[in-house]
Amino acid sequence: MKDSFSNINTLTNYEVANPDLGLVPELYLVGEETASEDLKTVQLTKREIEIMIYICLEMTTKQIAMKLHISDLTVHNHRYNIMKKIGKKNLAGIIIYTIRSGLFVV
């Protein structure tokens, strides 16, 4: 995996439900030891994982772009690359994959 995300804790349901706490998306990630086998075989970049988490937080493309200081088109390109890598066709597929793989805890 290009970017290891071990030793990163997940957030509690309270923290997820209250995004105004100012927590960064890296905190939503789980350690490699608890990530699904499917996730370990997919080469996602740290930025792609951040975007997947922001999508799960119901952020729009424009909100993600503003948060990450990138253009809307760059967010769109990251989403396209994510869908291609994980074999999904739409945002719902990204959300389901993100949750099932253990990257985002509901």
Tab-separated table of C-alpha atoms in Angstrom:
chain	number	residue	atom	x	y	z
A	1	MET	CA	0.000	0.000	0.000
A	2	LYS	CA	1.405	3.407	-0.931
A	3	ASP	CA	0.321	5.197	2.223
A	4	SER	CA	0.159	3.127	5.368
A	5	PHE	CA	-2.582	4.107	7.742
A	6	SER	CA	-1.768	1.904	10.700
A	7	ASN	CA	-1.943	3.219	14.251
A	8	ILE	CA	-4.797	5.587	13.410
A	9	ASN	CA	-7.886	5.391	15.587
A	10	THR	CA	-11.490	5.507	14.498
A	11	LEU	CA	-13.831	8.145	15.806
A	12	THR	CA	-16.721	7.474	18.087
A	13	ASN	CA	-20.282	7.864	16.801
A	14	TYR	CA	-20.492	11.151	18.740
A	15	GLU	CA	-17.427	12.526	16.985
A	16	VAL	CA	-18.715	11.436	13.585
A	17	ALA	CA	-22.115	13.003	14.262
A	18	ASN	CA	-20.442	16.280	15.276
A	19	PRO	CA	-18.032	17.220	12.470
A	20	ASP	CA	-17.724	20.739	13.931
A	21	LEU	CA	-15.200	19.338	16.398
A	22	GLY	CA	-12.556	20.132	13.780
A	23	LEU	CA	-11.155	16.608	13.528
A	24	VAL	CA	-9.191	15.690	10.425
A	25	PRO	CA	-10.245	12.773	8.216
A	26	GLU	CA	-7.159	10.706	9.038
A	27	LEU	CA	-8.757	10.033	12.425
A	28	TYR	CA	-11.585	8.128	10.778
A	29	LEU	CA	-9.236	5.500	9.419
A	30	VAL	CA	-8.699	2.151	11.051
A	31	GLY	CA	-5.458	0.283	11.463
A	32	GLU	CA	-4.266	-2.048	8.722
A	33	GLU	CA	-4.770	-5.037	10.984
A	34	THR	CA	-8.539	-4.448	11.027
A	35	ALA	CA	-8.919	-3.369	7.387
A	36	SER	CA	-10.552	-5.857	5.058
A	37	GLU	CA	-8.413	-8.049	2.807
A	38	ASP	CA	-10.010	-6.398	-0.242
A	39	LEU	CA	-8.787	-2.989	0.918
A	40	LYS	CA	-5.246	-4.268	1.400
A	41	THR	CA	-5.076	-5.304	-2.264
A	42	VAL	CA	-6.291	-1.939	-3.617
A	43	GLN	CA	-3.647	0.766	-4.062
A	44	LEU	CA	-5.456	3.873	-2.797
A	45	THR	CA	-3.530	7.053	-2.083
A	46	LYS	CA	-3.928	8.958	1.153
A	47	ARG	CA	-5.780	11.707	-0.740
A	48	GLU	CA	-8.203	9.190	-2.273
A	49	ILE	CA	-8.937	7.787	1.185
A	50	GLU	CA	-9.514	11.318	2.518
A	51	ILE	CA	-11.993	11.978	-0.271
A	52	MET	CA	-13.796	8.678	0.373
A	53	ILE	CA	-14.234	9.681	4.008
A	54	TYR	CA	-15.466	13.169	3.117
A	55	ILE	CA	-17.990	11.556	0.754
A	56	CYS	CA	-19.217	9.411	3.663
A	57	LEU	CA	-19.579	12.626	5.683
A	58	GLU	CA	-22.022	13.846	2.985
A	59	MET	CA	-19.760	16.625	1.762
A	60	THR	CA	-20.357	17.945	-1.755
A	61	THR	CA	-17.659	18.133	-4.401
A	62	LYS	CA	-17.374	21.881	-3.835
A	63	GLN	CA	-17.075	21.431	-0.038
A	64	ILE	CA	-14.380	18.774	-0.442
A	65	ALA	CA	-12.491	20.982	-2.896
A	66	MET	CA	-12.604	23.946	-0.524
A	67	LYS	CA	-11.543	21.806	2.457
A	68	LEU	CA	-8.571	20.316	0.597
A	69	HIS	CA	-7.666	23.497	-1.313
A	70	ILE	CA	-8.032	21.813	-4.688
A	71	SER	CA	-10.339	22.379	-7.661
A	72	ASP	CA	-13.741	20.764	-8.162
A	73	LEU	CA	-12.323	19.017	-11.219
A	74	THR	CA	-9.511	17.496	-9.147
A	75	VAL	CA	-12.079	16.088	-6.696
A	76	HIS	CA	-14.047	14.689	-9.633
A	77	ASN	CA	-10.882	13.079	-11.028
A	78	HIS	CA	-10.072	11.533	-7.629
A	79	ARG	CA	-13.629	10.130	-7.426
A	80	TYR	CA	-13.268	8.666	-10.914
A	81	ASN	CA	-9.935	7.053	-10.005
A	82	ILE	CA	-11.400	5.668	-6.757
A	83	MET	CA	-14.355	4.109	-8.604
A	84	LYS	CA	-12.009	2.606	-11.187
A	85	LYS	CA	-9.686	1.133	-8.530
A	86	ILE	CA	-12.440	-0.357	-6.352
A	87	GLY	CA	-14.682	-1.420	-9.237
A	88	LYS	CA	-17.734	0.696	-8.358
A	89	LYS	CA	-19.973	2.736	-10.646
A	90	ASN	CA	-21.186	5.620	-8.462
A	91	LEU	CA	-20.923	7.456	-5.134
A	92	ALA	CA	-23.198	4.955	-3.405
A	93	GLY	CA	-20.700	2.252	-4.346
A	94	ILE	CA	-17.849	4.305	-2.863
A	95	ILE	CA	-19.784	4.794	0.386
A	96	ILE	CA	-20.667	1.107	0.704
A	97	TYR	CA	-17.070	0.098	-0.055
A	98	THR	CA	-15.664	2.612	2.442
A	99	ILE	CA	-17.903	1.325	5.240
A	100	ARG	CA	-17.479	-2.377	4.435
A	101	SER	CA	-13.708	-2.040	4.182
A	102	GLY	CA	-13.556	-0.526	7.667
A	103	LEU	CA	-12.283	2.902	6.621
A	104	PHE	CA	-15.366	4.648	8.013
A	105	VAL	CA	-17.298	3.585	11.078
A	106	VAL	CA	-21.013	4.374	11.202
